[in-house]
Amino acid sequence: MAGRKQHYIPQFLLRSFAEPASGDKLQIRVFTRGKSFVVPTDGIAAQREFYSKLSDDSVTLDDRITYAKSEYADLFRKLVKHDAGDVDSSDVARLLTHLSVRGNHIRSTAAAANAYALSRVTELLSDVSYVKRMMGFGLTEPPVRIKKVLDDEYNKRQQHLGRVRVSRHGFRRFMFTQMNERWDELFSSGLDMKSVAGLTDIAGIAREAHNEVLLHDFEPTQRVSALEVLDWQIKVGTTPTFVLTDAIALAHDPSRGAMPAMFTGLDDIQGVLFPLSPTRAVCAGVYADDAVLEALTCNFRNFAASASWEFVIAPPSYGAEAVNGELIGSCVGSLIFEKIEEAVAESLAEPFYK
């Protein structure tokens, strides 16, 4: 049975960036937005019941991940021991997909995106004049969608309304005029969108969605297939350079440069870099080119920080200033902001009633 403290980045990967401390302990340096600190490898990248609660009666999601850990650890050790040069793309694709999908980076960024989207929707739907305009209640005649709703209401009452000589057209005009004139009153007595938003458990929704993905497949097939077609190479340096982002790997985006690998579309993967240790990485696409890789590694720690969401991992000997913690979350935050603002702009451009 797995325990309550559940690691979303496995120990075998964290230990690859660790250094010996007193006794048998291995320690790593953790960089966050506000500070840098040194902890044992079991002191980071874990949460209480991250995947599932303990159960004596059934096999939990965390149990299943724990059972599968040895297979992925073997794949990882195989890459770490591999000579520089070409490597089996299937091994890399499977391992990288699993490590990227199981982590908190994907869950937390999804929750942040949903929270921001909800705040923008709440803001818009709390604006009386905006909703009136977008629903078409500022027009002189009801638009097609509202006309259909009003006609449906007339049909429900047709027998009664026909007796008092109210025509379909008359009913439609009367109801639409009343809604226009009393809009502010009707709207103000409706739902308090901010209260509804405040009751929404964004983190819980993201957790359930993430767990559903993992319950279905530890290695989503489409992403594995997209990574398998790349030519992967082991790159080994003489100077410790690499750090581990909580996103696990970086991918190349033509317009943005380095970004979290899981944020690239399956058809847009042009290069990937997965750090295996401070001196070793497995690379594909443009990042397998020595000249491109050299340029990337010159500023790799800052790229890794901006692609991370919560933290960056490094050996303690790197020192407290090795990574600019203020960059953590910057790439993901700007992506979330831009995508949601684009969606908001599109919604503003086209009224709901059309």
Short mmCIF file of C-alpha atoms in Angstrom, two decimals:
data_model
loop_
_atom_site.label_atom_id
_atom_site.label_comp_id
_atom_site.label_asym_id
_atom_site.label_seq_id
_atom_site.Cartn_x
_atom_site.Cartn_y
_atom_site.Cartn_z
CA MET A 1 0.00 0.00 0.00
CA ALA A 2 1.27 3.48 -0.87
CA GLY A 3 1.43 6.13 1.86
CA ARG A 4 -0.30 9.46 2.34
CA LYS A 5 2.76 11.44 1.21
CA GLN A 6 2.68 10.97 -2.53
CA HIS A 7 5.47 12.17 -4.86
CA TYR A 8 4.47 13.61 -8.21
CA ILE A 9 8.12 13.77 -9.31
CA PRO A 10 9.66 10.40 -8.47
CA GLN A 11 12.67 10.03 -6.22
CA PHE A 12 14.80 8.41 -8.94
CA LEU A 13 14.71 11.63 -10.96
CA LEU A 14 15.24 13.96 -7.99
CA ARG A 15 18.22 11.92 -6.78
CA SER A 16 19.92 12.44 -10.12
CA PHE A 17 20.29 16.13 -9.19
CA ALA A 18 21.20 15.50 -5.54
CA GLU A 19 24.45 15.55 -3.60
CA PRO A 20 25.45 13.60 -0.45
CA ALA A 21 24.81 15.20 2.92
CA SER A 22 25.36 13.85 6.44
CA GLY A 23 24.70 10.15 6.84
CA ASP A 24 22.96 8.48 3.90
CA LYS A 25 20.83 11.50 3.02
CA LEU A 26 20.86 13.03 -0.45
CA GLN A 27 19.99 16.70 -0.70
CA ILE A 28 18.86 19.03 -3.47
CA ARG A 29 18.55 22.78 -3.74
CA VAL A 30 15.05 24.11 -4.41
CA PHE A 31 14.41 27.49 -5.99
CA THR A 32 10.96 29.09 -5.60
CA ARG A 33 9.73 32.59 -6.39
CA GLY A 34 10.71 33.88 -2.98
CA LYS A 35 13.65 31.84 -1.78
CA SER A 36 16.20 29.08 -2.23
CA PHE A 37 16.66 26.24 0.28
CA VAL A 38 18.26 22.82 0.60
CA VAL A 39 16.18 19.75 1.51
CA PRO A 40 16.40 15.95 1.32
CA THR A 41 15.01 14.55 -1.92
CA ASP A 42 11.92 13.28 -0.13
CA GLY A 43 11.11 16.79 1.10
CA ILE A 44 9.91 18.26 -2.19
CA ALA A 45 7.58 17.43 -5.10
CA ALA A 46 5.11 15.62 -2.84
CA GLN A 47 1.69 16.35 -1.34
CA ARG A 48 -0.55 14.59 1.11
CA GLU A 49 -2.88 12.29 -0.88
CA PHE A 50 -1.95 14.00 -4.14
CA TYR A 51 -3.39 11.16 -6.22
CA SER A 52 -5.70 9.30 -3.87
CA LYS A 53 -6.67 8.57 -0.30
CA LEU A 54 -5.51 5.42 1.43
CA SER A 55 -7.73 2.40 1.02
CA ASP A 56 -7.58 -1.11 2.49
CA ASP A 57 -10.31 -2.35 0.18
CA SER A 58 -9.16 -1.39 -3.31
CA VAL A 59 -6.13 -0.54 -5.40
CA THR A 60 -5.83 3.24 -5.53
CA LEU A 61 -4.36 5.45 -8.23
CA ASP A 62 -1.29 6.05 -6.08
CA ASP A 63 -0.91 2.28 -5.61
CA ARG A 64 -0.92 1.82 -9.37
CA ILE A 65 1.66 4.59 -9.90
CA THR A 66 3.85 3.11 -7.16
CA TYR A 67 3.65 -0.36 -8.74
CA ALA A 68 4.70 1.09 -12.12
CA LYS A 69 7.57 3.11 -10.67
CA SER A 70 10.21 0.39 -11.04
CA GLU A 71 9.58 0.11 -14.80
CA TYR A 72 10.04 3.85 -15.29
CA ALA A 73 13.07 3.87 -12.99
CA ASP A 74 14.64 1.21 -15.20
CA LEU A 75 14.00 3.31 -18.31
CA PHE A 76 15.56 6.31 -16.59
CA ARG A 77 18.68 4.41 -15.47
CA LYS A 78 19.06 3.07 -19.01
CA LEU A 79 19.20 6.64 -20.35
CA VAL A 80 21.55 7.83 -17.62
CA LYS A 81 24.03 5.02 -18.40
CA HIS A 82 23.71 5.37 -22.17
CA ASP A 83 26.68 6.70 -24.11
CA ALA A 84 26.39 10.05 -25.85
CA GLY A 85 24.66 9.77 -29.21
CA ASP A 86 21.49 8.24 -30.63
CA VAL A 87 19.08 6.56 -28.22
CA ASP A 88 15.87 4.51 -28.51
CA SER A 89 13.05 7.01 -29.13
CA SER A 90 10.43 4.67 -27.66
CA ASP A 91 12.13 4.61 -24.24
CA VAL A 92 12.39 8.40 -24.15
CA ALA A 93 8.84 8.98 -25.38
CA ARG A 94 7.30 6.68 -22.78
CA LEU A 95 9.33 7.98 -19.85
CA LEU A 96 9.01 11.66 -20.71
CA THR A 97 5.26 11.42 -21.35
CA HIS A 98 4.65 9.67 -18.04
CA LEU A 99 6.77 12.06 -15.97
CA SER A 100 5.20 15.12 -17.59
CA VAL A 101 1.61 13.90 -17.27
CA ARG A 102 1.79 12.68 -13.66
CA GLY A 103 3.18 15.90 -12.17
CA ASN A 104 1.66 18.85 -10.37
CA HIS A 105 2.77 21.29 -13.06
CA ILE A 106 -0.02 20.23 -15.40
CA ARG A 107 -2.62 20.17 -12.60
CA SER A 108 -1.71 23.51 -11.06
CA THR A 109 -1.43 25.38 -14.35
CA ALA A 110 -4.83 24.00 -15.42
CA ALA A 111 -6.31 25.21 -12.13
CA ALA A 112 -4.71 28.66 -12.59
CA ALA A 113 -6.05 28.91 -16.15
CA ASN A 114 -9.55 27.90 -15.05
CA ALA A 115 -9.49 30.36 -12.16
CA TYR A 116 -8.47 33.24 -14.41
CA ALA A 117 -11.02 32.27 -17.05
CA LEU A 118 -13.76 32.12 -14.40
CA SER A 119 -12.75 35.52 -13.03
CA ARG A 120 -13.00 37.07 -16.51
CA VAL A 121 -16.35 35.43 -17.24
CA THR A 122 -17.62 36.55 -13.84
CA GLU A 123 -16.46 40.08 -14.55
CA LEU A 124 -18.25 40.16 -17.90
CA LEU A 125 -21.48 38.53 -16.72
CA SER A 126 -21.65 40.92 -13.76
CA ASP A 127 -21.77 43.84 -16.20
CA VAL A 128 -25.49 44.57 -16.77
CA SER A 129 -25.01 46.62 -19.94
CA TYR A 130 -22.61 44.08 -21.48
CA VAL A 131 -24.98 41.14 -20.98
CA LYS A 132 -27.93 43.14 -22.28
CA ARG A 133 -26.04 44.11 -25.40
CA MET A 134 -24.65 40.62 -26.05
CA MET A 135 -28.04 38.96 -25.53
CA GLY A 136 -29.65 41.32 -28.03
CA PHE A 137 -32.06 43.07 -25.63
CA GLY A 138 -30.97 46.51 -26.77
CA LEU A 139 -32.47 45.97 -30.23
CA THR A 140 -35.88 47.18 -31.44
CA GLU A 141 -36.89 43.69 -32.57
CA PRO A 142 -36.04 40.36 -30.89
CA PRO A 143 -33.21 38.49 -32.62
CA VAL A 144 -33.86 35.01 -34.01
CA ARG A 145 -32.78 33.07 -30.91
CA ILE A 146 -34.86 35.15 -28.52
CA LYS A 147 -37.76 35.05 -30.95
CA LYS A 148 -37.64 31.25 -30.85
CA VAL A 149 -37.68 31.22 -27.04
CA LEU A 150 -40.64 33.60 -26.94
CA ASP A 151 -42.49 31.60 -29.59
CA ASP A 152 -41.96 28.43 -27.54
CA GLU A 153 -43.44 30.21 -24.52
CA TYR A 154 -46.40 31.35 -26.63
CA ASN A 155 -47.01 27.78 -27.83
CA LYS A 156 -47.24 26.57 -24.22
CA ARG A 157 -49.97 29.15 -23.54
CA GLN A 158 -51.55 29.35 -26.99
CA GLN A 159 -54.97 28.06 -25.99
CA HIS A 160 -55.36 30.61 -23.18
CA LEU A 161 -53.80 33.52 -25.09
CA GLY A 162 -55.94 32.81 -28.15
CA ARG A 163 -59.10 33.23 -26.05
CA VAL A 164 -58.06 36.75 -25.05
CA ARG A 165 -57.07 37.51 -28.65
CA VAL A 166 -53.30 37.81 -28.07
CA SER A 167 -51.47 36.92 -31.27
CA ARG A 168 -48.05 35.31 -31.46
CA HIS A 169 -46.55 38.54 -32.82
CA GLY A 170 -48.27 40.63 -30.13
CA PHE A 171 -47.05 38.33 -27.34
CA ARG A 172 -43.53 38.43 -28.73
CA ARG A 173 -43.44 42.23 -28.97
CA PHE A 174 -44.97 42.72 -25.49
CA MET A 175 -42.57 40.31 -23.75
CA PHE A 176 -39.50 41.64 -25.55
CA THR A 177 -40.44 45.26 -24.70
CA GLN A 178 -41.00 44.34 -21.05
CA MET A 179 -37.64 42.59 -20.82
CA ASN A 180 -35.91 45.57 -22.39
CA GLU A 181 -37.54 48.08 -20.07
CA ARG A 182 -37.09 46.01 -16.91
CA TRP A 183 -33.68 44.57 -17.74
CA ASP A 184 -31.76 46.23 -14.89
CA GLU A 185 -34.38 45.13 -12.37
CA LEU A 186 -34.54 41.57 -13.67
CA PHE A 187 -30.78 41.24 -13.91
CA SER A 188 -30.07 42.60 -10.44
CA SER A 189 -32.40 40.01 -8.89
CA GLY A 190 -30.71 37.16 -10.74
CA LEU A 191 -27.59 35.19 -9.88
CA ASP A 192 -24.73 36.87 -8.06
CA MET A 193 -21.97 35.68 -10.37
CA LYS A 194 -19.18 36.58 -7.97
CA SER A 195 -20.79 34.48 -5.25
CA VAL A 196 -21.16 31.57 -7.66
CA ALA A 197 -17.50 31.91 -8.67
CA GLY A 198 -16.45 31.99 -5.03
CA LEU A 199 -18.18 28.66 -4.39
CA THR A 200 -16.47 26.92 -7.31
CA ASP A 201 -13.75 24.49 -6.22
CA ILE A 202 -11.29 25.14 -9.05
CA ALA A 203 -8.48 23.12 -7.47
CA GLY A 204 -10.82 20.18 -6.86
CA ILE A 205 -12.05 20.22 -10.45
CA ALA A 206 -8.46 20.26 -11.77
CA ARG A 207 -7.52 17.39 -9.44
CA GLU A 208 -10.42 15.21 -10.59
CA ALA A 209 -9.71 15.92 -14.27
CA HIS A 210 -6.01 15.15 -13.81
CA ASN A 211 -6.73 11.89 -12.00
CA GLU A 212 -9.17 10.85 -14.72
CA VAL A 213 -6.40 11.22 -17.30
CA LEU A 214 -4.03 9.09 -15.20
CA LEU A 215 -6.66 6.45 -14.47
CA HIS A 216 -7.17 6.08 -18.21
CA ASP A 217 -3.49 5.94 -19.17
CA PHE A 218 -0.13 6.67 -17.53
CA GLU A 219 1.26 7.35 -21.02
CA PRO A 220 -1.30 9.10 -23.26
CA THR A 221 -0.86 7.36 -26.60
CA GLN A 222 -1.04 10.40 -28.88
CA ARG A 223 1.76 12.22 -27.05
CA VAL A 224 3.95 9.12 -26.92
CA SER A 225 3.47 8.69 -30.68
CA ALA A 226 4.34 12.36 -31.34
CA LEU A 227 7.58 12.03 -29.35
CA GLU A 228 8.53 8.64 -30.83
CA VAL A 229 8.90 10.04 -34.35
CA LEU A 230 11.63 12.44 -33.18
CA ASP A 231 15.31 11.52 -33.38
CA TRP A 232 16.63 11.54 -29.80
CA GLN A 233 20.23 11.92 -28.68
CA ILE A 234 22.01 11.78 -25.34
CA LYS A 235 24.11 14.91 -24.80
CA VAL A 236 26.82 14.85 -22.13
CA GLY A 237 28.70 17.93 -20.92
CA THR A 238 31.80 18.32 -18.78
CA THR A 239 30.48 21.22 -16.67
CA PRO A 240 27.33 20.97 -14.51
CA THR A 241 24.78 23.13 -16.33
CA PHE A 242 21.33 21.64 -16.22
CA VAL A 243 18.61 22.06 -13.61
CA LEU A 244 15.27 20.25 -13.36
CA THR A 245 12.09 22.23 -14.01
CA ASP A 246 8.87 21.02 -12.39
CA ALA A 247 7.56 20.84 -15.97
CA ILE A 248 10.20 18.06 -16.46
CA ALA A 249 11.19 19.06 -20.02
CA LEU A 250 11.40 22.08 -22.31
CA ALA A 251 10.16 22.25 -25.89
CA HIS A 252 10.88 24.71 -28.67
CA ASP A 253 8.14 27.04 -29.86
CA PRO A 254 8.92 29.05 -33.05
CA SER A 255 7.45 32.27 -31.66
CA ARG A 256 8.34 31.92 -27.98
CA GLY A 257 11.47 29.81 -27.81
CA ALA A 258 11.77 27.44 -24.83
CA MET A 259 8.54 26.58 -23.02
CA PRO A 260 7.05 23.67 -21.02
CA ALA A 261 7.01 20.58 -23.22
CA MET A 262 3.41 19.73 -22.29
CA PHE A 263 2.28 23.12 -23.58
CA THR A 264 3.22 22.33 -27.18
CA GLY A 265 0.68 20.88 -29.56
CA LEU A 266 1.31 17.39 -30.91
CA ASP A 267 1.90 18.79 -34.40
CA ASP A 268 4.11 21.65 -33.21
CA ILE A 269 6.93 19.79 -31.45
CA GLN A 270 10.13 21.06 -33.10
CA GLY A 271 12.59 20.35 -30.31
CA VAL A 272 12.63 18.89 -26.80
CA LEU A 273 15.22 18.88 -24.00
CA PHE A 274 14.80 16.60 -20.97
CA PRO A 275 17.53 17.05 -18.31
CA LEU A 276 18.64 13.74 -16.79
CA SER A 277 21.33 15.14 -14.48
CA PRO A 278 23.39 18.33 -14.10
CA THR A 279 25.67 17.24 -16.98
CA ARG A 280 23.38 15.05 -19.10
CA ALA A 281 20.24 15.58 -21.15
CA VAL A 282 18.30 13.75 -23.82
CA CYS A 283 17.41 16.02 -26.73
CA ALA A 284 15.45 15.91 -29.98
CA GLY A 285 14.76 18.15 -32.96
CA VAL A 286 16.42 21.55 -32.99
CA TYR A 287 17.78 21.03 -29.47
CA ALA A 288 19.81 18.04 -30.69
CA ASP A 289 21.81 20.41 -32.88
CA ASP A 290 25.04 21.19 -31.03
CA ALA A 291 25.07 24.89 -31.97
CA VAL A 292 21.45 25.40 -30.86
CA LEU A 293 22.01 23.40 -27.68
CA GLU A 294 25.09 25.45 -26.81
CA ALA A 295 23.12 28.68 -27.19
CA LEU A 296 20.28 27.26 -25.07
CA THR A 297 22.52 26.03 -22.27
CA CYS A 298 24.11 29.48 -21.88
CA ASN A 299 20.82 30.67 -20.41
CA PHE A 300 19.22 27.32 -19.60
CA ARG A 301 18.56 27.99 -15.92
CA ASN A 302 16.48 31.07 -16.70
CA PHE A 303 14.54 29.21 -19.40
CA ALA A 304 13.89 26.39 -16.92
CA ALA A 305 12.70 28.86 -14.28
CA SER A 306 10.26 30.61 -16.61
CA ALA A 307 8.83 27.25 -17.75
CA SER A 308 8.37 26.06 -14.16
CA TRP A 309 5.29 26.80 -12.10
CA GLU A 310 6.34 26.23 -8.48
CA PHE A 311 10.03 25.40 -8.31
CA VAL A 312 13.32 24.47 -9.96
CA ILE A 313 15.62 21.68 -8.66
CA ALA A 314 19.44 21.85 -8.69
CA PRO A 315 22.41 20.38 -6.82
CA PRO A 316 23.16 22.26 -3.55
CA SER A 317 26.64 23.18 -4.83
CA TYR A 318 25.12 25.43 -7.48
CA GLY A 319 24.57 28.04 -4.75
CA ALA A 320 21.60 30.20 -3.79
CA GLU A 321 21.98 32.61 -6.74
CA ALA A 322 22.19 30.01 -9.53
CA VAL A 323 18.55 30.44 -10.60
CA ASN A 324 16.50 33.64 -10.75
CA GLY A 325 13.44 32.58 -8.78
CA GLU A 326 11.50 35.66 -9.86
CA LEU A 327 11.21 34.12 -13.34
CA ILE A 328 9.34 31.05 -12.07
CA GLY A 329 5.85 30.93 -13.56
CA SER A 330 6.46 33.80 -15.99
CA CYS A 331 6.20 31.81 -19.22
CA VAL A 332 3.13 29.86 -18.12
CA GLY A 333 1.47 32.93 -16.62
CA SER A 334 1.81 34.93 -19.81
CA LEU A 335 0.50 32.02 -21.89
CA ILE A 336 -2.58 31.68 -19.68
CA PHE A 337 -3.23 35.44 -19.80
CA GLU A 338 -2.83 35.69 -23.58
CA LYS A 339 -4.99 32.67 -24.47
CA ILE A 340 -7.86 33.68 -22.20
CA GLU A 341 -7.75 37.32 -23.26
CA GLU A 342 -7.86 36.16 -26.89
CA ALA A 343 -10.98 34.12 -26.10
CA VAL A 344 -12.55 37.10 -24.31
CA ALA A 345 -11.83 39.37 -27.30
CA GLU A 346 -13.48 36.85 -29.64
CA SER A 347 -16.56 36.67 -27.42
CA LEU A 348 -16.83 40.44 -27.36
CA ALA A 349 -16.65 40.61 -31.12
CA GLU A 350 -19.65 38.34 -31.69
CA PRO A 351 -22.94 38.83 -29.74
CA PHE A 352 -24.45 35.70 -28.18
CA TYR A 353 -27.71 36.09 -30.06
CA LYS A 354 -26.16 35.61 -33.52
#
